[in-house]
Structure formats: C-alpha cells, structure tokens
C-alpha cells in the first residue's frame, strides 16, 4: 500500500469513537499484564485506539480504573456487552466515560492525520530462527518472499543484538496469516512467529500517555544474553543475566562507531597520606571505583554533570518562544547562570505536527514563529546554550514527529540551528532495542562537527548504565519523576544502584529537579537537591525561574552544594547506611577532590531522628581527625571530629556536610 493509499485509508476511517472506563482488575498485577488482558478483551468488539492505565504516584501501583478509547460503528454497545466478563478470575466493570482527556484525543488525532509519511509500522510480527549468518540483504529478501502471501509488506527491520526480524504489513488481517507461518521453514530452518503490536488499534510498543505511563505493549523479547545462556551455563550457573548481557554486547562493539567514544584518561581514585591514612582499607569496596575514569564518552563535554533548565516539569506542552526567552533572561538576571545553570532546554511539543515537504523538522508556526535558529542566537547572546528535544521513535511522547530513521537529517538541522544539547526520548519505539536506536543519533551528531551534549532519555528500561557510556553524555536510569515525596525518594534509590557506572563524560540521570513546583515541602526539596548533587546527577531546574520564591532560589543557588555536584573528581556518592523503620534513617556519602568526603544525613522518617555517620561506615581511617562544615548553614560545625559524627535531623529533612582532613583547606569547596 502506497503512502497516498494509506492516507486515503485513514481519511475513510471516520467511524464513531467512544471512551470507556474499566474497573475490577487486580491492581497488584504488573501494568503490562493488565494492558495486555484489556487489549485481548476489547479488541474482539472494536478497534482500540488507546489504552490508558494510570499509576498512583504515592504507591507506584496501577489505579483501579483504566480508560480505553475505542472506534467502530457499534463500539459503545459492543463494549457495554462485555460488562461483567470474567477474565482470569476477575470481572470487568465497563461504563461509558466522556472524552474529557485532551491528551487521549491527541493520540487519536495523531493516528488519523497525514503524518503517515513515516507510519509504515502498522501490523507486525516478530520472526526468529532464520540463518543469521547470511548477509542482511539476503535475509530481508528471503523473509519478504516467505511472507509476501500474507499481505503488503511495508518494511522489514533486522535486530543487531537479538537477531530477530520485525515484519510490518499494511493490512490488519496480514498478522493472522503471518502467525500461521509459525513453525514453517526458511532456508531449512524452522522459524518462530509472534505478534508485535497492532499500531492502528494501539499506539506503538512502549508508547506513553499524557502522564508518560506505558500504554503500549509488545511481544516478549529475548534478551541479548539468551543466545549465550546455554553454552555459558556449563561454566557458571550463578552469573546474572545483566553480566551475560554485557558479555553479549562485546561483539556489538565492532559494529558501533567509536569516532567520538574515546576513553577518559582521568586517574583512578588513590588513597592519600595527608595526615596519616585518610581512607580506610574498606574504601574501595564501599565506593567501587574500579570503573571510574574508564567508561565514559569522550566528546569533550560533560566533564561535570550538566546544569541548566528544562521546560517539561512545569510547562509540559504549554511552551512558546516567549517563555524560553524570558527563562533565559531570568537565569542571567537571577545569577543562576553564573552558578553554572547554562543549558536552556526545550522539551517536547516545540515542533510542527508534521515535517515539511522536504521531510525536515520545523518549529511550530504558532508557538515558535521565529524558529529555533532565532532562539539559539538569542540564547547564545546571553552566554547560555540551547537544548532541543526529540525521540528515538517514530513519534515523540506527545505524538510529534520523532527522529527514528531520520537521525542524519535531524542532527544536521539541529546543528544548523546552533543547538548545543539534545534530549532523546524513548516513546513510540516500535519495540526496537535501545542499544540499536540510540547510537545512530550519536553518530549523526558527531558527523555534523558540532559539539552537542547527548542526553539519553531511555527511562532505564534496558539498564543503560551498562552500555550507554560509549553512546551518550548522560542516561536516564529511571522512569519520569513526579513532584511528590514518594516519587523523588523512590527515584533516588533506583539511581543509587548504578553509582559505579558514572564519571566525567557520562552521568547517571535520575531525571530533572522538581524543586519549586509546589508538591513537596521546603525540607523535602532541600533533601531532593542535596541527594541529586551528591549523586552527581544533572542539575536541571524544572520550575518557572521567572517566578521563584525566596526558598526555591535559596535551594537552587547554594554554591557549596553545587560545588559538590561539580567536583572535578566526578565520583558519584551513594547510600551507605540505613536504620530505623523502613530504613528511613539514611547516610549517603562520597569522595571529593582534595581527600575530602561529602556526607548527607537524610531523615526519611515521619519524625525527627539522630543520625550518625561513623568513619568506618563511610570509608575513612578510624584515627583520622576532620573538620566538619554544614553546607546548608554555611558554617563550620567542628574542627576536630574523630571516629564519627552525628546530628539531629527533622522529619523529611537532609543535612549535608563536607569532612576535610585537618591539614586540608576548605577552599576546595
């Protein structure tokens, strides 16, 4: 089916839509399982445009009510007939709900408009078992010949890591015909055929809704380690899949361009002898610095974590060039720019709803009428850097054009505009593995000759800390943050897992700051900022800096805490010790340049607590005497602390200190 025929097909499809709500499912089940069950139930009666299963930010569990947007001549009646259906031991309760959710309608509209120049990914199957030793062109031609009887094939994609193929058709019934070829032979080998996703009926695999919660689904994927697992099992039965996966990626390294992916030559941490031993024998085991200085991308950027501002947390899609210009002005006039907040990053929704006649991305004519080049020039005139957003999928998370398969063109246009930073998201990714989708944009950016900070927003789906070190300058390790205590603390814990995989050139990214957005208390925001700084996380402001409160500015402008984040040693601090109910009394610490240590006493309990950090706990020699400086009170607490240090910390508050051996000056802070 040609592009014109595809557009005509869409224009013919103007059947009635209905939005229903569904209750009764087991909320303790994984969201993906619930999504798949709902799709199985309601796809029998009508077309599914969108499935939305909200997540409770306080509990991280799915909420009791899901919303499904359906299309069909009798969609409402057919859906209501399924009320009370028994599925897996639970009965679904179905009722019609008004389409008040504009974002749900955005997705429905996006699937109907003439953006379909790139929407070749309609109805697909996953194929495995063919001879992977053959050249890719031979594999594609063989598969096309084998599956051509099922329907019009729009595209065949071959995986690099798991050696599977994804075959997409333009007709819905082609999937069923293709599934009947499961077990058939191709070149003397039996193949397995499984469903990928029905893109017309559902957003592409791993698509996200307005709250960036998963609404898509895809067939189960075999991990990169699967092919290695059996022969290696005889060697060791205790190796974790992540280790096997990393081993499996070794062969991939020869396929991925390394033109800007050199090795950082920074020295490893060394034990000092400033005044007797500073670090204890347990220091290296506590902080696991064996990977430091060896793994990070070397494109001349990100020697310290990036600092700046991003539009998403406060403005979401309500952005325009005036907001961006005024934000740049505010960063300069407030003094935040002088403290290091130099990146002004535009998030999703900046582009037009479709590419131009040449296939190029263009700024939205109503919200960014002067274009991105104009904004870049303005931002640069302020001594700042401009960041832009795109997606390693066919669409962005808000259903604007994505950059998948357009990497070269989009990198070129970004460079021509003067863009300095790219946040690259993970929505509508067709189920293609991140390790295959993210390197092409790295190579395309490198080919432009412009230094562009490359921020991977992969949500930690495939443990990017294990592979993104040679791909980007930072990588998201978690799902999106929300402006709540529960979300912030959960994300801090998740990011802590990857502390050994960050350093100059590449940083773990637990998402942007929520400080100043109103969902947490002053004490909670202070803890948020302290822990992000200690973890060497990017410090990207997420509030409206044009209208900050004095408390918000106080937190964001704390020079001593910022200095911890920007310390040239570049070792991520981590959670060291927990005590109390639900481990709510916590000690976080990390080494700094000049033989110093940063220590955060974080009280996540609901009442005040005395929290202590012992030298043995944080990796200092037990006989060492240190001075202690309070980074929030901006004063020295003592000049002669030994063995341990403790403080009374209010509920949900965080104290942050620098410990300096007596013969080392504070001036390094």
XYZ file of C-alpha atoms in Angstrom:
669
model
C 0.000 0.000 0.000
C 1.482 3.347 -1.034
C 1.648 6.416 1.199
C -1.222 8.020 -0.743
C -3.316 4.885 -0.363
C -2.510 4.794 3.338
C -3.631 8.396 3.766
C -6.810 7.665 1.850
C -7.442 4.670 4.086
C -7.174 6.880 7.150
C -9.459 9.522 5.711
C -12.094 6.877 5.037
C -11.941 5.698 8.621
C -14.179 8.190 10.389
C -16.248 5.754 12.399
C -17.673 6.790 15.776
C -15.359 6.826 18.791
C -16.278 6.052 22.373
C -14.275 6.302 25.596
C -14.963 3.727 28.293
C -13.670 3.209 31.788
C -12.885 -0.265 33.073
C -12.647 -1.435 36.679
C -12.415 -4.736 38.522
C -8.958 -5.906 37.543
C -6.312 -6.942 40.061
C -4.299 -3.766 40.731
C -1.401 -5.788 42.150
C -0.643 -7.219 38.703
C 2.054 -5.647 36.523
C 0.717 -2.857 34.351
C 1.843 -4.610 31.184
C -0.190 -7.729 32.085
C -3.318 -5.670 32.740
C -2.798 -3.780 29.490
C -2.465 -6.990 27.513
C -5.554 -8.510 29.142
C -7.655 -5.436 28.364
C -6.457 -5.424 24.771
C -7.389 -9.091 24.423
C -10.865 -8.458 25.837
C -11.893 -5.386 23.897
C -10.135 -5.974 20.585
C -12.787 -8.604 19.898
C -15.543 -5.990 19.704
C -13.955 -2.973 18.051
C -10.745 -1.155 17.277
C -8.665 0.044 20.221
C -7.144 3.469 19.653
C -5.663 3.988 23.089
C -5.357 2.215 26.452
C -4.516 4.306 29.497
C -3.803 2.722 32.892
C -2.865 5.474 35.382
C -0.242 4.892 38.081
C -0.731 6.121 41.646
C 2.389 8.260 42.312
C 2.182 7.599 46.052
C 2.125 3.792 45.864
C 3.571 3.204 42.376
C 0.695 0.741 41.840
C -1.794 0.881 38.998
C -5.003 2.702 39.820
C -8.291 0.825 39.943
C -9.737 2.425 36.818
C -8.377 2.269 33.277
C -9.572 4.182 30.214
C -9.884 2.804 26.700
C -10.640 4.787 23.548
C -12.486 2.635 21.010
C -13.589 3.104 17.402
C -16.336 1.325 15.499
C -19.919 1.661 14.273
C -21.350 -0.087 17.341
C -18.353 0.306 19.622
C -20.335 1.599 22.597
C -22.936 -1.176 22.555
C -20.371 -3.903 21.963
C -18.134 -2.653 24.752
C -21.006 -2.443 27.231
C -21.943 -6.024 26.382
C -18.609 -7.051 27.888
C -19.592 -5.591 31.266
C -19.263 -8.335 33.852
C -16.995 -10.507 31.717
C -14.864 -12.902 33.733
C -11.186 -12.636 32.924
C -8.606 -14.563 34.889
C -10.825 -14.715 37.945
C -11.846 -11.034 37.943
C -14.892 -9.389 36.444
C -14.592 -6.207 34.459
C -16.972 -3.321 35.056
C -17.486 -1.211 31.939
C -19.095 2.208 31.590
C -19.014 4.974 29.003
C -16.916 7.996 30.012
C -16.859 11.423 28.297
C -13.756 12.165 26.241
C -12.560 14.934 28.552
C -8.928 13.915 28.370
C -7.428 16.107 25.656
C -4.182 14.146 25.656
C -6.047 10.924 24.907
C -7.636 12.666 21.952
C -4.195 13.931 20.855
C -3.106 10.372 20.322
C -6.285 9.505 18.495
C -5.862 12.543 16.257
C -2.196 11.778 15.682
C -3.150 8.349 14.398
C -5.618 9.911 11.953
C -3.749 12.854 10.425
C -1.479 12.882 7.416
C 1.715 12.429 9.395
C 1.642 8.978 7.901
C 4.621 9.698 5.636
C 6.617 7.616 8.100
C 3.943 5.368 9.554
C 4.973 2.181 7.871
C 4.630 0.339 11.161
C 1.059 -0.847 11.261
C 0.577 -4.553 11.779
C 3.654 -6.553 12.628
C 5.142 -9.887 13.619
C 8.409 -10.840 15.287
C 10.356 -13.552 13.421
C 13.242 -15.608 14.817
C 15.141 -18.745 13.896
C 16.357 -17.814 10.418
C 20.008 -18.142 9.410
C 21.650 -15.077 10.970
C 24.978 -15.784 9.255
C 23.555 -14.627 5.923
C 24.010 -11.014 4.762
C 21.215 -8.718 5.886
C 20.036 -8.064 2.337
C 19.698 -11.804 1.710
C 17.771 -12.256 4.959
C 15.385 -9.436 4.080
C 14.704 -10.686 0.548
C 14.146 -14.237 1.818
C 11.718 -13.096 4.515
C 9.862 -10.824 2.106
C 9.409 -13.731 -0.275
C 8.283 -16.038 2.549
C 5.717 -13.623 3.999
C 4.562 -11.859 0.826
C 1.484 -14.080 0.601
C 0.251 -12.666 3.923
C -0.188 -9.094 2.684
C 1.612 -5.965 1.577
C 4.898 -5.678 3.488
C 5.765 -2.072 4.357
C 9.147 -2.639 5.995
C 11.437 -5.342 7.407
C 13.677 -4.445 10.362
C 16.581 -6.659 11.431
C 17.803 -6.546 15.030
C 21.515 -6.269 15.773
C 21.673 -7.782 19.230
C 18.951 -10.425 19.402
C 18.984 -11.228 15.657
C 15.255 -11.124 15.230
C 13.288 -9.564 12.408
C 10.206 -7.399 12.647
C 7.970 -7.510 9.588
C 5.220 -4.903 9.237
C 2.163 -5.095 6.986
C -0.376 -2.531 5.819
C -3.380 -4.841 6.313
C -4.725 -5.926 9.664
C -5.556 -9.474 8.584
C -1.945 -9.978 7.487
C -0.927 -10.629 11.077
C -3.168 -13.653 11.369
C -1.869 -15.057 8.110
C 1.716 -14.462 9.201
C 1.138 -16.196 12.533
C 0.066 -19.314 10.632
C 3.627 -19.494 9.306
C 4.936 -20.126 12.821
C 6.988 -23.321 12.625
C 7.433 -23.119 8.864
C 10.879 -23.458 7.324
C 13.014 -20.708 5.842
C 16.214 -21.941 4.242
C 15.897 -25.283 6.000
C 15.378 -23.737 9.458
C 12.177 -23.566 11.448
C 11.130 -20.053 12.339
C 9.022 -18.748 15.211
C 6.470 -16.030 14.502
C 4.855 -13.909 17.196
C 2.688 -10.817 17.304
C 4.447 -7.475 17.779
C 1.629 -4.919 18.038
C -1.311 -3.567 16.084
C -0.337 0.047 15.648
C -3.649 1.246 14.202
C -5.506 -0.267 17.140
C -2.925 0.640 19.738
C -0.043 3.102 19.953
C 3.313 1.522 19.049
C 5.113 -0.656 21.610
C 6.090 1.151 24.791
C 4.103 4.282 23.892
C 3.284 6.540 26.813
C 0.185 8.560 27.709
C -0.096 12.152 28.953
C 1.373 11.119 32.301
C 4.121 9.250 30.443
C 2.817 5.949 31.715
C 3.107 2.914 29.497
C 0.076 2.319 27.277
C 1.547 0.163 24.528
C 2.556 -3.471 24.585
C 4.723 -5.767 22.546
C 5.558 -9.413 22.319
C 8.083 -10.816 24.824
C 11.639 -10.112 23.806
C 14.577 -12.499 24.118
C 17.384 -10.698 25.927
C 20.751 -10.110 24.356
C 22.136 -12.833 26.602
C 19.648 -15.501 25.534
C 21.815 -16.953 22.802
C 24.782 -17.145 25.163
C 22.969 -18.576 28.155
C 23.056 -22.292 27.347
C 26.763 -22.662 26.467
C 27.756 -20.451 29.386
C 25.545 -22.319 31.844
C 28.119 -25.099 31.994
C 30.717 -22.553 33.073
C 28.643 -20.886 35.753
C 25.048 -21.125 36.842
C 25.319 -18.081 39.062
C 26.130 -15.379 36.514
C 23.348 -12.803 36.408
C 21.603 -12.020 33.131
C 22.974 -8.491 33.259
C 26.518 -9.882 33.200
C 25.687 -12.198 30.329
C 24.013 -9.323 28.508
C 27.130 -7.185 28.889
C 29.221 -10.078 27.601
C 26.825 -10.440 24.697
C 27.342 -6.793 23.784
C 31.080 -7.362 23.267
C 30.542 -8.478 19.707
C 28.294 -5.478 19.111
C 31.117 -3.058 19.870
C 32.743 -3.663 16.496
C 29.516 -2.617 14.792
C 29.103 0.681 16.626
C 31.130 3.678 15.516
C 33.521 4.970 18.149
C 34.563 8.195 16.441
C 33.695 10.298 19.495
C 33.649 7.492 22.037
C 37.184 7.506 23.360
C 38.265 6.721 26.904
C 38.548 9.369 29.545
C 42.124 9.439 30.823
C 41.285 10.668 34.331
C 43.240 8.960 37.112
C 41.649 6.387 39.344
C 40.956 7.285 42.942
C 44.055 6.983 45.050
C 44.410 6.603 48.782
C 46.088 9.622 50.329
C 48.608 10.087 53.083
C 47.870 13.705 54.008
C 47.924 13.237 57.775
C 48.314 9.547 58.264
C 45.963 7.453 56.131
C 42.788 9.258 55.080
C 40.877 6.367 53.563
C 40.367 3.015 55.223
C 41.099 -0.358 53.670
C 37.375 -0.764 53.015
C 37.186 2.449 50.977
C 37.400 0.844 47.524
C 34.857 -1.832 48.359
C 32.433 0.785 49.697
C 32.610 3.067 46.678
C 33.566 0.537 43.993
C 35.583 2.981 41.925
C 37.090 0.319 39.669
C 35.082 1.596 36.709
C 35.762 5.276 37.299
C 37.711 7.040 34.571
C 37.450 4.177 32.108
C 33.937 4.073 30.766
C 32.689 7.474 29.779
C 32.134 9.058 26.396
C 34.957 11.386 25.419
C 33.499 14.042 23.138
C 34.895 16.905 25.173
C 31.625 17.503 27.030
C 30.150 16.657 30.432
C 33.365 16.698 32.424
C 30.983 17.562 35.256
C 27.216 16.924 35.318
C 25.154 19.264 33.169
C 23.354 22.190 34.798
C 20.523 24.269 33.413
C 16.766 24.357 32.978
C 14.214 22.172 31.202
C 10.682 23.151 30.250
C 8.816 19.893 30.877
C 8.224 19.607 34.629
C 6.440 22.945 34.925
C 5.226 23.859 31.440
C 4.762 20.453 29.761
C 3.383 21.333 26.299
C 2.458 24.905 27.221
C 5.645 26.393 25.812
C 6.463 29.118 23.319
C 9.426 31.233 22.315
C 8.477 33.984 24.770
C 8.686 31.547 27.696
C 12.087 30.339 26.529
C 13.479 33.859 26.062
C 12.135 35.051 29.418
C 13.570 31.978 31.117
C 16.998 32.708 29.662
C 16.696 36.298 30.843
C 15.728 35.114 34.337
C 18.650 32.696 34.575
C 21.011 35.556 33.840
C 19.363 38.273 35.943
C 18.945 35.999 38.981
C 22.594 34.975 38.930
C 21.774 31.302 38.381
C 23.621 31.321 35.057
C 26.784 32.472 36.812
C 26.441 29.473 39.144
C 26.547 27.059 36.198
C 22.923 26.797 35.037
C 23.756 27.443 31.394
C 21.593 24.976 29.431
C 18.150 26.234 28.366
C 16.446 23.054 27.188
C 13.179 22.969 25.259
C 11.328 19.693 25.839
C 8.505 18.084 23.834
C 5.868 19.942 21.761
C 8.133 22.525 20.110
C 7.800 21.222 16.552
C 5.056 21.338 13.989
C 2.719 18.354 13.853
C 4.350 17.157 10.656
C 7.602 17.523 8.766
C 7.842 19.928 5.844
C 7.738 18.968 2.181
C 11.452 18.111 2.314
C 10.989 15.812 5.295
C 12.614 18.258 7.719
C 11.566 19.080 11.265
C 10.194 22.603 11.603
C 9.229 24.667 14.625
C 5.531 25.077 15.348
C 4.454 28.222 13.468
C 2.170 29.460 16.251
C 4.301 28.864 19.350
C 7.760 29.325 17.820
C 7.099 31.629 14.850
C 10.665 32.957 14.722
C 12.139 29.457 14.520
C 14.713 27.623 16.601
C 17.714 29.315 14.953
C 16.403 32.654 16.208
C 16.091 31.261 19.733
C 19.562 29.727 19.617
C 21.050 33.066 18.602
C 19.191 34.791 21.424
C 20.259 32.192 23.996
C 23.870 32.341 22.830
C 23.860 36.135 23.114
C 23.173 35.642 26.820
C 26.173 33.346 27.207
C 23.900 30.300 27.511
C 23.383 27.119 25.490
C 20.199 25.952 23.765
C 18.869 22.423 24.134
C 16.248 20.711 21.987
C 14.180 17.542 22.328
C 13.485 14.619 20.047
C 12.704 10.936 20.313
C 14.321 7.656 19.297
C 10.931 6.593 17.994
C 8.615 7.423 15.118
C 6.891 9.994 17.341
C 7.744 11.925 20.461
C 5.913 11.147 23.687
C 3.302 13.758 22.799
C 2.911 12.391 19.251
C 5.004 14.949 17.365
C 7.437 13.675 14.696
C 10.232 11.542 16.124
C 13.749 11.054 14.783
C 13.891 7.274 14.353
C 15.190 6.642 10.804
C 15.693 10.430 10.423
C 18.823 10.704 12.551
C 21.120 12.224 9.928
C 18.622 14.800 8.671
C 17.585 15.814 12.172
C 21.127 16.035 13.524
C 22.056 18.228 10.562
C 19.125 20.577 11.112
C 19.831 20.781 14.860
C 23.451 21.685 14.155
C 22.467 24.272 11.545
C 20.200 25.923 14.111
C 23.028 26.100 16.654
C 21.633 23.547 19.091
C 24.031 22.606 21.907
C 22.112 19.841 23.691
C 19.769 17.033 22.661
C 17.420 15.191 24.987
C 16.478 11.996 23.152
C 13.360 10.246 24.455
C 12.081 6.674 24.112
C 8.406 6.711 23.074
C 6.818 5.017 20.044
C 9.968 2.971 19.529
C 8.433 0.035 17.634
C 9.903 -2.403 20.130
C 13.403 -1.930 18.711
C 16.003 -2.244 21.442
C 17.559 0.978 22.775
C 21.085 -0.290 22.075
C 20.106 -0.277 18.392
C 18.209 3.023 18.320
C 20.470 5.391 20.282
C 23.929 5.003 18.645
C 22.756 6.215 15.199
C 21.906 9.638 16.613
C 25.279 9.765 18.366
C 26.996 9.112 15.063
C 24.801 11.621 13.248
C 25.538 14.341 15.804
C 29.246 13.580 15.582
C 29.163 13.831 11.806
C 27.862 17.412 11.977
C 31.125 18.588 13.532
C 29.223 20.486 16.226
C 29.676 19.615 19.911
C 26.218 18.609 21.107
C 25.581 17.243 24.587
C 23.750 13.938 24.026
C 21.253 13.102 26.778
C 19.667 9.651 26.505
C 16.161 9.538 27.986
C 15.666 5.757 27.875
C 13.994 5.552 31.335
C 16.402 2.837 32.491
C 14.434 0.219 30.561
C 17.471 -1.768 29.374
C 19.947 -0.719 32.090
C 21.678 1.963 30.011
C 24.417 2.412 32.604
C 25.816 -0.864 31.254
C 26.061 0.271 27.641
C 25.352 3.994 27.231
C 28.801 5.032 28.427
C 30.010 4.988 24.830
C 26.816 6.403 23.392
C 25.780 9.491 25.360
C 26.874 12.052 27.917
C 24.098 11.115 30.334
C 21.461 8.421 30.501
C 18.200 8.240 32.370
C 18.207 5.413 34.899
C 14.563 5.679 35.965
C 11.048 6.486 34.870
C 9.892 10.119 34.965
C 9.949 11.930 38.286
C 6.779 13.409 39.803
C 6.591 16.345 42.194
C 5.930 14.104 45.204
C 7.975 12.830 48.126
C 7.240 9.211 47.182
C 8.379 9.636 43.597
C 11.533 11.563 44.468
C 12.738 9.134 47.148
C 11.980 6.094 45.001
C 13.948 7.507 42.085
C 16.894 8.358 44.335
C 17.037 4.723 45.451
C 16.803 3.410 41.886
C 19.567 5.682 40.633
C 21.810 4.677 43.537
C 22.086 1.187 42.053
C 24.268 2.479 39.222
C 26.693 4.624 41.230
C 29.783 2.810 39.930
C 28.946 3.486 36.289
C 29.241 7.281 36.150
C 32.104 9.706 35.819
C 33.498 12.557 33.720
C 31.999 12.334 30.259
C 28.907 10.332 31.219
C 26.461 10.586 34.127
C 23.541 8.673 35.584
C 20.386 10.765 35.199
C 17.550 10.290 37.738
C 15.520 12.965 35.917
C 15.089 16.680 36.358
C 14.642 18.672 39.551
C 11.170 19.336 40.929
C 12.393 21.983 43.386
C 9.928 24.887 43.453
C 6.959 23.217 41.779
C 4.897 23.057 44.971
C 4.378 19.352 45.551
C 6.888 18.997 48.395
C 7.919 20.946 51.482
C 10.980 23.145 51.781
C 12.756 20.403 53.767
C 11.871 17.760 51.183
C 13.114 19.934 48.337
C 16.337 20.559 50.238
C 16.836 16.800 50.516
C 15.988 16.402 46.835
C 18.644 18.933 45.816
C 21.224 17.576 48.273
C 20.953 13.967 47.132
C 20.916 14.884 43.423
C 24.069 16.938 43.964
C 25.765 14.155 45.919
C 24.827 11.569 43.260
C 26.451 13.743 40.568
C 23.079 13.887 38.857
C 22.333 16.541 36.249
C 21.011 19.675 37.963
C 18.297 20.714 35.532
C 15.825 23.127 37.105
C 12.217 22.162 36.438
C 10.297 25.125 37.872
C 9.352 28.530 36.469
C 12.501 30.508 37.223
C 10.727 33.720 36.238
C 8.606 33.465 39.389
C 10.689 31.692 42.037
C 10.062 32.006 45.759
C 12.920 33.036 48.012
C 13.078 29.482 49.410
C 13.315 27.973 45.940
C 16.101 30.355 44.960
C 17.930 29.641 48.226
C 17.997 25.933 47.450
C 18.925 26.209 43.778
C 21.636 28.807 44.386
C 23.513 27.052 47.206
C 27.071 27.408 45.933
C 28.516 24.880 48.369
C 26.067 22.148 47.385
C 26.557 22.939 43.698
C 30.324 22.610 44.221
C 29.772 19.051 45.460
C 27.914 18.235 42.262
C 30.560 19.874 40.082
C 33.567 18.471 41.947
C 36.224 17.541 39.352
C 36.871 14.115 40.847
C 33.492 13.095 39.461
C 32.712 10.104 41.678
C 29.013 9.512 42.330
C 28.116 9.429 46.017
C 25.832 6.694 47.228
C 23.668 5.346 50.022
C 25.974 3.893 52.685
C 23.905 3.030 55.752
C 20.222 2.745 56.708
C 18.490 2.379 60.068
C 15.072 2.882 61.592
C 11.594 1.871 60.464
C 11.578 1.046 56.753
C 15.248 2.116 56.606
C 14.186 5.750 56.901
C 17.343 6.997 58.662
C 19.957 7.169 55.941
C 23.606 8.090 55.478
C 24.760 8.956 51.966
C 28.369 9.857 51.204
C 31.017 10.085 48.532
C 34.640 11.115 47.959
C 35.595 14.550 46.677
C 38.808 16.021 45.360
C 41.400 17.053 47.924
C 40.894 13.981 50.129
C 37.526 15.309 51.284
C 34.228 13.497 51.815
C 30.659 14.709 51.419
C 28.134 13.235 53.849
C 24.352 13.639 53.792
C 22.260 12.659 56.799
C 18.813 12.129 55.282
C 15.832 11.564 57.557
C 13.044 9.957 55.539
C 11.139 9.140 58.735
C 7.938 10.904 59.804
C 9.542 12.234 62.998
C 12.913 13.769 63.982
C 15.853 11.412 64.390
C 19.509 11.459 65.372
C 21.568 10.061 62.507
C 25.248 9.174 62.846
C 27.973 8.552 60.291
C 30.979 6.608 61.534
C 34.360 6.811 59.848
C 34.392 3.061 59.349
C 30.988 3.261 57.686
C 31.955 5.909 55.150
C 35.469 4.617 54.419
C 37.691 6.927 56.471
C 40.596 5.767 58.586
C 39.307 5.383 62.157
C 42.101 7.517 63.661
C 41.532 10.416 61.278
C 40.574 13.831 62.645
C 38.496 16.055 60.359
C 36.760 19.401 60.276
C 33.029 19.346 59.542
C 31.302 22.060 57.515
C 27.497 22.370 57.244
C 26.642 23.215 53.633
C 23.133 24.479 54.378
C 24.052 26.537 57.439
C 27.240 27.682 55.682
C 29.348 27.316 58.799
C 31.973 25.051 60.349
C 30.462 22.739 62.945
C 33.720 21.457 64.410
C 37.428 21.431 63.603
C 38.203 18.181 65.388
C 35.749 15.364 64.759
C 37.009 11.802 65.049
C 35.572 8.299 64.812
C 32.040 9.503 63.949
C 29.736 12.471 63.529
C 26.011 12.764 64.261
C 23.212 15.325 64.063
C 19.543 15.712 64.910
C 17.603 15.859 61.642
C 13.955 16.880 61.330
C 11.429 14.671 59.543
C 11.942 14.589 55.757
C 14.918 16.927 56.073
C 18.512 16.454 54.996
C 21.763 17.823 56.418
C 24.820 17.949 54.206
C 28.445 18.203 55.327
C 31.981 18.292 53.985
C 34.547 16.364 56.037
C 38.074 17.672 55.497
C 41.283 16.233 57.000
C 42.666 18.887 59.332
C 45.599 19.772 57.102
C 43.402 20.295 54.008
C 41.829 23.723 53.402
C 38.080 24.341 52.931
C 38.879 26.471 49.911
C 38.422 23.496 47.583
C 34.660 23.711 48.174
